[in-house]
Coordinates of C-alpha atoms in Angstrom, one line a residue:
Chain K
X27 CA 0.0 0.0 0.0
X28 CA 2.9 2.4 0.6
X29 CA 3.9 2.8 -3.1
X30 CA 0.2 3.5 -4.0
X31 CA -0.1 6.1 -1.2
X32 CA 3.2 7.7 -2.3
X33 CA 2.1 7.9 -5.9
X34 CA -1.3 9.5 -4.9
X35 CA 0.4 12.0 -2.5
X36 CA 2.8 13.0 -5.3
X37 CA -0.1 13.6 -7.7
X38 CA -2.2 15.6 -5.2
X39 CA 0.8 17.8 -4.2
X40 CA 1.5 18.4 -7.9
X41 CA -2.1 19.5 -8.3
X42 CA -1.6 22.0 -5.5
X43 CA 1.4 23.5 -7.4
X44 CA 3.9 22.0 -5.0
X45 CA 6.8 20.1 -6.4
X46 CA 6.7 16.8 -4.5
X47 CA 10.4 16.1 -5.3
X48 CA 11.2 19.2 -3.4
X49 CA 8.6 19.2 -0.6
X50 CA 7.8 15.5 0.2
X51 CA 10.0 13.0 1.9
X52 CA 8.7 9.5 2.6
X53 CA 10.0 7.6 5.7
X54 CA 9.4 4.1 6.8
X55 CA 9.9 2.6 10.2
X56 CA 13.4 1.6 9.2
X57 CA 14.4 5.2 8.6
X58 CA 13.3 6.8 11.8
X59 CA 16.8 8.1 12.7
X60 CA 16.7 10.3 9.6
X61 CA 13.5 12.2 10.6
X62 CA 13.9 16.0 11.0
X63 CA 11.7 17.2 13.8
X64 CA 11.7 20.7 12.4
X65 CA 9.7 19.6 9.3
X66 CA 6.0 19.2 9.4
X67 CA 5.4 15.5 9.7
X68 CA 2.4 13.2 9.5
X69 CA 2.2 9.4 9.6
X70 CA 0.0 6.6 8.5
X71 CA 0.0 3.2 10.1
X72 CA -1.3 0.4 7.9
X73 CA -2.6 -2.1 10.5
X74 CA -3.4 -5.8 10.3
X75 CA -3.1 -9.1 12.1
X76 CA 0.7 -9.1 11.9
X77 CA 2.7 -6.2 13.4
X78 CA 6.5 -5.8 13.8
X79 CA 8.1 -4.6 17.0
X80 CA 10.1 -2.1 14.8
X81 CA 6.8 -0.5 13.5
X82 CA 5.4 -0.4 17.1
X83 CA 8.5 1.3 18.3
X84 CA 8.3 3.9 15.5
X85 CA 4.7 4.6 16.3
X86 CA 5.5 5.1 20.0
X87 CA 8.3 7.5 19.1
X88 CA 6.0 9.6 16.8
X89 CA 3.3 9.7 19.4
X90 CA 5.9 10.9 21.9
X91 CA 6.7 13.8 19.6
X92 CA 3.0 14.7 19.2
X93 CA 2.9 13.7 15.5
X94 CA -0.4 13.0 13.9
X95 CA -0.8 9.3 12.9
X96 CA -3.7 8.0 10.9
X97 CA -4.3 4.3 11.6
X98 CA -5.7 2.4 8.5
X99 CA -7.1 -1.1 9.1
X100 CA -8.8 -3.7 6.9
X101 CA -11.9 -3.6 9.1
X102 CA -12.9 -1.9 12.2
X103 CA -14.0 -5.0 14.0
X104 CA -11.2 -6.1 16.3
X105 CA -9.4 -2.8 15.8
X106 CA -7.2 -3.1 18.8
X107 CA -5.7 -6.4 17.6
X108 CA -4.6 -4.7 14.4
X109 CA -2.6 -1.7 15.7
X110 CA 0.0 -1.2 18.5
X111 CA -1.1 -0.3 22.0
X112 CA -0.2 3.3 21.6
X113 CA -2.8 3.7 18.9
X114 CA -5.7 2.0 20.7
X115 CA -7.3 5.4 21.7
X116 CA -6.9 6.8 18.2
X117 CA -9.9 6.5 15.8
X118 CA -8.9 4.2 12.9
X119 CA -10.2 4.3 9.4
X120 CA -11.1 1.8 6.7
X121 CA -10.4 2.5 3.0
X122 CA -13.5 1.8 1.0
X123 CA -13.1 -0.6 -2.0
X124 CA -14.0 2.1 -4.5
X125 CA -10.8 4.0 -3.4
X126 CA -8.0 1.8 -4.6
X127 CA -5.6 4.8 -5.0
X128 CA -6.0 5.7 -1.3
X129 CA -7.3 9.2 -2.2
X130 CA -9.1 9.5 1.2
X131 CA -5.9 8.7 3.1
X132 CA -3.8 11.1 1.0
X133 CA -6.4 13.8 1.5
X134 CA -6.4 13.4 5.3
X135 CA -2.6 13.6 5.4
X136 CA -2.6 16.7 3.2
X137 CA -5.2 18.3 5.5
X138 CA -3.0 17.6 8.5
X139 CA -0.1 19.2 6.8
X140 CA -2.5 22.1 6.1
X141 CA -1.9 21.8 2.4
X142 CA -5.6 21.3 2.0
X143 CA -8.2 22.4 4.4
X144 CA -9.8 20.3 7.1
X145 CA -13.0 22.1 6.4
X146 CA -14.9 20.3 3.7
X147 CA -18.0 22.2 2.8
X148 CA -20.2 21.4 -0.2
X149 CA -23.3 23.2 -1.5
X150 CA -26.0 21.3 -3.2
X151 CA -28.4 23.5 -5.0
X152 CA -31.6 21.9 -6.4
X153 CA -35.3 22.3 -7.0
X154 CA -37.3 20.4 -4.4
X155 CA -40.2 19.2 -6.6
X156 CA -37.8 17.9 -9.3
X157 CA -34.8 16.4 -7.5
X158 CA -35.3 16.2 -3.8
X159 CA -34.5 12.4 -3.7
X160 CA -31.2 12.7 -5.4
X161 CA -30.3 15.8 -3.3
X162 CA -30.8 14.0 -0.1
X163 CA -29.0 10.9 -1.4
X164 CA -26.0 13.2 -2.2
X165 CA -26.3 14.7 1.2
X166 CA -25.8 11.3 2.8
X167 CA -23.0 10.4 0.5
X168 CA -21.0 13.6 1.2
X169 CA -21.8 13.3 4.9
X170 CA -20.2 9.8 4.9
X171 CA -17.1 11.4 3.4
X172 CA -16.8 13.9 6.2
X173 CA -18.2 16.9 4.3
X174 CA -20.3 19.5 5.8
X175 CA -23.2 19.7 3.4
X176 CA -25.5 22.7 2.8
X177 CA -28.7 21.6 1.0
X178 CA -30.1 24.7 -0.7
X179 CA -33.7 24.3 -1.8
X180 CA -34.6 27.1 -4.0
X181 CA -38.0 27.6 -2.5
X182 CA -36.8 28.4 1.1
X183 CA -35.6 32.0 1.4
X184 CA -36.0 33.9 4.5
X185 CA -34.9 37.4 3.5
X186 CA -31.8 39.3 2.6
X187 CA -29.9 38.7 5.9
X188 CA -30.2 34.9 5.4
X189 CA -29.0 35.3 1.8
X190 CA -25.9 37.4 2.9
X191 CA -24.9 34.8 5.5
X192 CA -25.3 32.0 3.0
X193 CA -23.2 33.7 0.4
X194 CA -20.5 34.5 2.9
X195 CA -20.4 30.8 3.9
X196 CA -20.0 29.9 0.3
X197 CA -16.5 31.4 0.3
X198 CA -15.5 28.6 2.7
X199 CA -16.8 25.9 0.3
X200 CA -14.8 24.4 -2.5
X201 CA -17.5 22.7 -4.3
X202 CA -21.1 23.3 -5.5
X203 CA -23.3 20.6 -7.0
X204 CA -26.0 22.0 -9.3
X205 CA -28.8 19.6 -10.0
X206 CA -29.8 20.9 -13.4
X207 CA -33.3 19.7 -13.9
X208 CA -35.5 21.4 -16.5
X209 CA -36.7 24.3 -14.3
X210 CA -33.8 24.5 -11.9
X211 CA -32.4 27.8 -13.3
X212 CA -35.7 29.5 -13.4
X213 CA -34.9 30.9 -9.9
X214 CA -33.1 34.2 -9.7
X215 CA -31.4 33.0 -6.5
X216 CA -29.9 30.0 -8.2
X217 CA -28.5 32.2 -11.0
X218 CA -27.0 34.6 -8.5
X219 CA -25.6 31.7 -6.5
X220 CA -23.9 30.3 -9.6
X221 CA -22.4 33.7 -10.5
X222 CA -21.0 34.0 -6.9
X223 CA -19.6 30.5 -7.0
X224 CA -17.9 31.3 -10.3
X225 CA -16.5 34.6 -8.9
X226 CA -15.1 32.6 -5.9
X227 CA -13.6 30.1 -8.3
X228 CA -15.4 27.1 -6.7
X229 CA -15.6 23.8 -8.6
X230 CA -19.1 23.4 -9.9
X231 CA -20.3 20.0 -10.9
X232 CA -23.5 20.2 -12.9
X233 CA -25.6 17.1 -13.0
X234 CA -27.7 17.5 -16.2
X235 CA -31.0 15.5 -16.1
X236 CA -31.9 13.1 -18.9
X237 CA -33.7 14.7 -21.8
X238 CA -32.9 18.2 -20.5
X239 CA -30.5 20.4 -22.5
X240 CA -27.8 22.1 -20.4
X241 CA -29.2 25.3 -19.0
X242 CA -27.9 28.5 -20.8
X243 CA -25.2 30.4 -19.0
X244 CA -23.8 27.3 -17.2
X245 CA -20.8 27.0 -19.6
X246 CA -18.3 27.4 -16.8
X247 CA -19.6 24.3 -14.9
X248 CA -18.2 20.8 -15.3
X249 CA -21.2 18.9 -16.8
X250 CA -22.1 15.3 -16.0
X251 CA -24.9 14.2 -18.3
X252 CA -27.2 11.7 -16.5
X253 CA -28.8 9.0 -18.6
X254 CA -32.0 7.1 -17.5
X255 CA -29.6 4.1 -16.7
X256 CA -28.0 6.2 -14.0
X257 CA -31.1 6.1 -11.9
X258 CA -32.2 3.3 -9.5
X259 CA -35.2 1.4 -10.8
X260 CA -38.5 2.9 -9.6
X261 CA -39.8 6.3 -10.0
X262 CA -39.0 8.4 -13.1
X263 CA -35.8 10.5 -13.0
X264 CA -37.8 13.7 -12.3
X265 CA -39.6 13.7 -9.0
X266 CA -39.1 14.0 -5.3
X267 CA -38.6 10.3 -4.8
X268 CA -36.2 9.3 -7.6
X269 CA -32.6 8.3 -6.7
X270 CA -29.4 7.5 -8.4
X271 CA -28.0 4.0 -8.9
X272 CA -25.2 3.1 -6.5
X273 CA -22.5 2.8 -9.3
X274 CA -23.5 6.2 -10.7
X275 CA -23.4 7.8 -7.3
X276 CA -19.8 6.5 -6.8
X277 CA -18.7 8.0 -10.1
X278 CA -20.2 11.3 -9.2
X279 CA -18.6 11.3 -5.8
X280 CA -15.1 10.5 -7.2
X281 CA -15.5 13.3 -9.8
X282 CA -16.6 15.7 -7.1
X283 CA -13.5 15.0 -4.9
X284 CA -11.2 15.5 -7.9
X285 CA -13.0 18.8 -8.8
X286 CA -12.8 20.0 -5.2
X287 CA -9.0 19.4 -5.2
X288 CA -8.6 21.2 -8.5
X289 CA -10.7 24.1 -7.3
X290 CA -8.8 24.4 -4.0
X291 CA -5.4 24.2 -5.8
X292 CA -6.5 27.0 -8.2
X293 CA -7.7 29.3 -5.4
X294 CA -4.5 28.6 -3.4
X295 CA -2.1 29.3 -6.2
X296 CA -4.0 32.5 -7.2
X297 CA -3.6 33.8 -3.7
X298 CA 0.0 32.8 -3.1
X299 CA 0.9 33.9 -6.6
X300 CA -0.6 37.4 -6.1
X301 CA 1.1 37.8 -2.7
X302 CA 4.5 36.7 -4.0
X303 CA 4.3 38.9 -7.1
X304 CA 3.2 42.0 -5.3
X305 CA 5.9 41.8 -2.6
X306 CA 8.6 40.8 -5.1
X307 CA 7.7 43.8 -7.2
X308 CA 8.3 46.0 -4.1
X309 CA 11.7 44.5 -3.8
X310 CA 11.0 42.3 -0.8
X311 CA 12.5 38.8 -0.4
X312 CA 10.3 35.7 -0.1
X313 CA 11.0 32.5 1.8
X314 CA 8.4 29.8 1.5
X315 CA 8.4 27.9 4.8
X316 CA 7.1 24.5 5.6
X317 CA 3.7 24.5 7.2
X318 CA 1.9 26.6 4.7
X319 CA 3.4 30.0 5.4
X320 CA 5.7 32.5 3.7
X321 CA 8.3 34.8 5.3
X322 CA 8.4 38.2 3.7
X323 CA 11.7 40.0 4.1
X324 CA 11.6 43.8 4.0
X325 CA 14.8 45.4 2.9
X326 CA 16.9 46.7 5.8
X327 CA 14.6 45.1 8.5
X328 CA 16.1 42.3 10.7
X329 CA 13.0 40.1 11.1
X330 CA 10.5 39.0 8.4
X331 CA 6.7 39.2 8.5
X332 CA 5.2 35.7 8.4
X333 CA 2.3 35.6 5.9
X334 CA -0.4 32.9 5.8
X335 CA -2.4 32.8 2.5
X336 CA -5.8 31.6 3.5
X337 CA -8.4 30.2 1.1
X338 CA -11.8 31.4 2.1
X339 CA -12.7 34.0 4.7
X340 CA -10.7 33.8 7.9
X341 CA -12.5 33.2 11.2
X342 CA -11.0 33.8 14.7
X343 CA -10.1 30.1 15.1
X344 CA -8.0 30.2 12.0
X345 CA -6.4 33.5 13.0
X346 CA -5.4 31.8 16.3
X347 CA -3.9 28.9 14.5
X348 CA -1.9 31.2 12.3
X349 CA -0.7 33.1 15.3
X350 CA 0.5 29.8 16.8
X351 CA 2.5 29.4 13.6
X352 CA 4.3 32.7 14.1
X353 CA 6.9 31.1 16.4
X354 CA 8.2 32.0 19.8
X355 CA 9.0 34.9 20.2
X356 CA 6.3 35.5 17.5
X357 CA 7.1 37.1 14.2
X358 CA 4.7 39.7 12.9
X359 CA 1.9 37.8 11.4
X360 CA -0.2 38.5 8.3
X361 CA -3.2 36.5 7.1
X362 CA -3.9 37.2 3.5
X363 CA -7.4 36.3 2.0
X364 CA -9.5 37.2 -1.0
X365 CA -12.4 39.4 0.1
X366 CA -14.6 38.6 -2.9
X367 CA -18.1 37.7 -1.8
X368 CA -17.5 38.7 1.9
X369 CA -20.5 39.7 3.9
X370 CA -20.3 43.4 5.0
X371 CA -20.7 42.5 8.7
X372 CA -17.8 40.0 8.4
X373 CA -15.6 42.7 6.9
X374 CA -16.4 45.0 9.8
X375 CA -15.7 42.2 12.3
X376 CA -12.3 41.5 10.8
X377 CA -11.5 45.2 10.9
X378 CA -12.5 45.3 14.5
X379 CA -10.4 42.2 15.3
X380 CA -7.4 43.8 13.6
X381 CA -7.5 46.4 16.3
X382 CA -7.0 43.8 19.1
X383 CA -5.1 40.8 17.7
X384 CA -1.3 40.3 17.6
X385 CA -1.5 39.6 13.8
X386 CA -3.4 41.2 11.0
X387 CA -5.9 40.0 8.4
X388 CA -5.5 41.7 5.1
X389 CA -7.5 41.4 1.8
X390 CA -5.2 40.5 -1.1
X391 CA -6.7 43.5 -3.0
X392 CA -5.1 45.8 -0.4
X393 CA -1.6 44.4 -0.6
X394 CA -0.2 47.2 -2.6
X395 CA -1.5 49.9 -0.3
X396 CA -0.2 47.9 2.7
X397 CA 3.3 47.6 1.2
X398 CA 3.3 51.3 0.4
X399 CA 2.4 52.1 4.0
X400 CA 5.8 50.7 5.0
X401 CA 4.8 48.0 7.6
Chain O
X19 CA -8.3 56.4 -18.9
X20 CA -10.1 55.3 -22.1
X21 CA -12.5 52.3 -22.0
X22 CA -11.2 48.7 -22.2
X23 CA -12.7 46.2 -24.6
X24 CA -13.3 42.6 -23.6
X25 CA -14.0 39.7 -25.9
X26 CA -14.5 36.3 -24.2
X27 CA -16.4 33.1 -24.3
X28 CA -16.1 29.4 -23.3
X29 CA -15.6 26.9 -26.1
X30 CA -18.4 24.4 -26.6
X31 CA -16.9 20.9 -26.9
X32 CA -19.7 19.7 -29.1
X33 CA -19.2 22.3 -31.8
X34 CA -15.5 23.3 -31.9
X35 CA -13.0 20.6 -31.2
X36 CA -10.1 22.8 -32.3
X37 CA -10.8 25.3 -29.6
X38 CA -11.5 22.8 -26.8
X39 CA -8.1 21.1 -27.2
X40 CA -6.3 24.0 -25.4
X41 CA -9.2 25.6 -23.6
X42 CA -8.7 26.1 -19.8
X43 CA -12.1 26.9 -18.3
X44 CA -10.7 27.7 -14.9
X45 CA -8.2 30.2 -16.4
X46 CA -11.0 31.8 -18.6
X47 CA -13.2 32.3 -15.5
X48 CA -10.3 33.7 -13.4
X49 CA -9.1 36.0 -16.1
X50 CA -12.5 37.5 -16.8
X51 CA -13.1 38.0 -13.1
X52 CA -9.6 39.6 -12.7
X53 CA -10.0 41.9 -15.8
X54 CA -13.4 43.2 -14.6
X55 CA -12.0 43.9 -11.1
X56 CA -8.9 45.7 -12.5
X57 CA -10.7 47.7 -15.2
X58 CA -13.8 48.7 -13.2
X59 CA -11.6 50.4 -10.6
X60 CA -10.4 52.8 -13.2
X61 CA -12.6 53.0 -16.3
X62 CA -15.4 51.6 -18.5
X63 CA -15.5 47.9 -19.6
X64 CA -17.1 47.4 -23.0
X65 CA -18.2 43.9 -24.2
X66 CA -20.9 42.0 -26.1
X67 CA -23.3 40.2 -23.8
X68 CA -22.7 36.5 -23.2
X69 CA -24.9 34.2 -21.1
X70 CA -22.0 32.9 -18.9
X71 CA -19.7 36.0 -18.9
X72 CA -22.4 38.7 -18.2
X73 CA -23.4 37.3 -14.8
X74 CA -19.8 37.2 -13.6
X75 CA -19.1 40.8 -14.8
X76 CA -22.4 41.9 -13.2
X77 CA -21.5 40.4 -9.9
X78 CA -18.1 42.0 -9.8
X79 CA -19.4 45.4 -11.0
X80 CA -22.1 45.3 -8.4
X81 CA -19.6 44.5 -5.6
X82 CA -17.4 47.5 -6.8
X83 CA -20.5 49.8 -7.0
X84 CA -19.5 50.2 -10.7
X85 CA -22.6 49.0 -12.6
X86 CA -22.6 52.3 -14.6
X87 CA -19.1 51.6 -15.8
X88 CA -20.1 48.5 -17.8
X89 CA -21.3 49.1 -21.4
X90 CA -22.8 45.9 -22.7
X91 CA -24.0 45.4 -26.3
X92 CA -26.8 43.0 -27.3
X93 CA -28.3 42.4 -30.7
X94 CA -32.1 42.6 -30.9
X95 CA -31.8 39.3 -32.8
X96 CA -31.3 37.5 -29.5
X97 CA -33.8 39.7 -27.5
X98 CA -36.0 36.7 -26.6
X99 CA -33.1 34.7 -25.1
X100 CA -31.0 37.5 -23.5
X101 CA -30.5 36.6 -19.8
X102 CA -31.9 38.8 -17.1
X103 CA -28.3 39.5 -15.9
X104 CA -27.6 41.5 -19.1
X105 CA -30.8 43.6 -18.7
X106 CA -29.6 44.7 -15.2
X107 CA -26.8 46.7 -16.6
X108 CA -27.8 50.4 -16.8
X109 CA -25.7 51.0 -19.9
X110 CA -27.2 48.2 -22.2
X111 CA -27.0 49.1 -25.9
X112 CA -29.4 47.3 -28.2
X113 CA -28.3 47.0 -31.8
X114 CA -30.8 46.3 -34.6
X115 CA -31.5 42.8 -35.8
X116 CA -30.8 42.3 -39.6
X117 CA -34.0 40.6 -40.9
X118 CA -33.7 36.9 -39.8
X119 CA -30.0 36.7 -40.3
X120 CA -28.1 35.7 -37.2
X121 CA -24.6 36.2 -38.6
X122 CA -25.5 39.6 -40.1
X123 CA -27.1 40.8 -36.9
X124 CA -23.9 39.8 -34.9
X125 CA -21.7 41.5 -37.5
X126 CA -23.7 44.7 -37.1
X127 CA -23.5 44.5 -33.3
X128 CA -19.8 44.0 -33.5
X129 CA -19.3 46.9 -35.9
X130 CA -21.3 49.3 -33.7
X131 CA -19.6 48.0 -30.5
X132 CA -16.1 48.6 -31.9
X133 CA -17.0 52.0 -33.2
X134 CA -17.3 53.0 -29.5
X135 CA -13.6 53.6 -29.2
X136 CA -10.9 54.8 -28.9
X137 CA -10.0 52.2 -26.4
X138 CA -7.1 51.9 -23.9
X139 CA -6.6 48.2 -24.9
X140 CA -8.5 45.1 -25.8
X141 CA -8.3 41.6 -24.1
X142 CA -9.2 38.4 -25.8
X143 CA -9.9 35.5 -23.5
X144 CA -10.7 31.8 -24.4
X145 CA -13.3 31.9 -27.1
X146 CA -14.3 30.5 -30.5
X147 CA -14.9 32.1 -33.9
X148 CA -16.6 35.1 -32.3
X149 CA -13.5 36.0 -30.4
X150 CA -11.4 35.6 -33.5
X151 CA -13.8 37.8 -35.5
X152 CA -13.7 40.5 -32.8
X153 CA -9.9 40.4 -32.8
X154 CA -9.7 40.9 -36.6
X155 CA -12.3 43.7 -36.5
X156 CA -10.6 45.4 -33.5
X157 CA -7.1 45.2 -35.0
X158 CA -8.3 46.7 -38.3
X159 CA -10.4 49.4 -36.8
X160 CA -8.0 50.4 -34.0
X161 CA -4.5 50.1 -35.5
X162 CA -2.0 51.1 -32.8
X163 CA -4.1 50.1 -29.8
X164 CA -2.8 47.1 -28.0
X165 CA -4.9 43.9 -28.5
X166 CA -3.8 41.2 -26.0
X167 CA -4.9 37.6 -26.6
X168 CA -4.5 36.0 -23.2
X169 CA -3.0 32.8 -24.6
X170 CA -2.8 31.0 -21.2
X171 CA -6.6 30.7 -21.3
X172 CA -6.3 28.6 -24.5
X173 CA -8.8 28.2 -27.3
X174 CA -9.2 31.2 -29.7
X175 CA -6.9 33.4 -27.6
X176 CA -4.1 30.8 -28.0
X177 CA -4.7 30.6 -31.7
X178 CA -4.7 34.4 -32.1
X179 CA -1.5 34.7 -30.0
X180 CA 0.3 32.1 -32.2
X181 CA -0.9 33.8 -35.4
X182 CA -0.3 37.5 -34.5
X183 CA 2.6 37.2 -32.1
X184 CA 4.8 39.6 -34.0
X185 CA 2.0 42.3 -34.0
X186 CA 1.7 42.0 -30.2
X187 CA 5.3 42.1 -29.3
X188 CA 5.8 45.9 -29.6
X189 CA 3.3 46.4 -26.8
X190 CA 5.1 44.1 -24.4
X191 CA 8.2 44.5 -22.3
X192 CA 11.0 42.1 -23.2
X193 CA 10.2 38.5 -22.1
X194 CA 6.5 39.3 -21.7
X195 CA 5.3 37.2 -24.6
X196 CA 5.9 34.2 -22.4
X197 CA 3.7 35.7 -19.7
X198 CA 0.8 36.0 -22.1
X199 CA 1.1 32.2 -22.5
X200 CA 2.1 31.2 -19.0
X201 CA 0.8 33.7 -16.5
X202 CA -2.1 32.5 -14.4
X203 CA -2.1 35.2 -11.7
X204 CA -4.1 37.6 -13.6
X205 CA -4.9 40.6 -11.4
X206 CA -1.3 42.0 -11.1
X207 CA -0.6 40.9 -14.7
X208 CA -3.5 43.0 -16.1
X209 CA -2.5 46.0 -14.0
X210 CA 1.0 45.8 -15.5
X211 CA -0.4 45.5 -19.1
X212 CA -2.6 48.5 -18.5
X213 CA 0.3 50.5 -16.8
X214 CA -1.8 50.9 -13.6

């Protein structure tokens, strides 16, 4: 399993614009002496009936250093017999048969390295009378894969305030699933939601219902054309009770995961690229650090500013995490985010927080003005 | 600053295989969004209404409180299918339909739209035949005004870049021709191209 995981990790890091040859080192239990404690480290333990004392010792050492270990076992029944004692209190995971490339394991490790976000938020937008059954089926499938799911029925709208909060939350999602049934885009809200998702550069998977031409104006979405065969036998494809066949659901989920990774990679590289370009143009030095941060060296100043490019809109918990990453004694911290789609009240809240916190949240669009102010 | 002209669309895989081979939908979307953001801070953006591009531009213009800085052209030929997003722009210019002739109506719309100049510059993003046509019309009508095919978005923009590379080079600093093909961080790039 190790070579498979290694290959998948290489692929996913390359998707994020990170050169795995440069940034990724793979260690096995035989190579523990070579581990560099200063580098961000995560571990996976492939459990089973037979375990070696060497592997158990390696796990104990990693646990001692507070390193995250993901136990992967063939089945959860008899879990404690498949892992060393030091992992008994850690929740293990089983890789589903439809994931032979170990994508779910790679994803979890990348999240722990903060290369992708732990927050997995998906929006499903649909018309209740047409596609409720499929929407709820997708809800369960995403929930099983540790996504937070927002089911957006077009009919339920409780005023402008609700809409503003919803659109603000959308900035934290990476994926929107549009159930494109014949009347889905007749709603103004759905069209607005799509435009916002595009402006935020979310991945949008468009499930086009059988017999329905793709709705006009959806050219930026990734289409998946459903055929009558894709539905479980029973009610017709359109209707509140129809559901997808299991195999088709798996194909859609796999496509959705890949699209989420691409969307996240694009948003990440746009933000990092803009930050690096603007400070370089100003004559500053850049030093990309492990752990998803960038040290910005101002000419003639002894200490750098540590910048954290953050996809989505920062909340106080993330700001706290970034501050923890500023070292001891802490460097000046800067959290850079894209303000597009941000709710006015959230903008005010961040401005208020900036007055009290030991680091600063800055919209990427204000970088030039900030550099010119001579921080 | 004079207005900036935008010509953009997303290739349709069922109609134009030669465009789809190089098309990068994520890059097309990002570059349209970045161009609208950069331009609308400073001047007017002129473009022909498109069902996928118009909502994106409208959203950005609305966020910047710059709806009045977008001049959008629509032919009456498409009046029955023009999306509501296009109708929300205050400066929507309807051009006459030419009998029942789709192509002639589009040609007239493009002629009238490009007579709007002079322009600061024009940007050509992704696209199919329409983007190629608008590039040819623009280059003939506004000789001496920079016309940038953003080749990194692929499709027609890539074809135009390969075909007219020598005409574009005088408007670029040395080494920049590669950036038209390879740059994906669009906001700072467009600011540089527009000398902002």
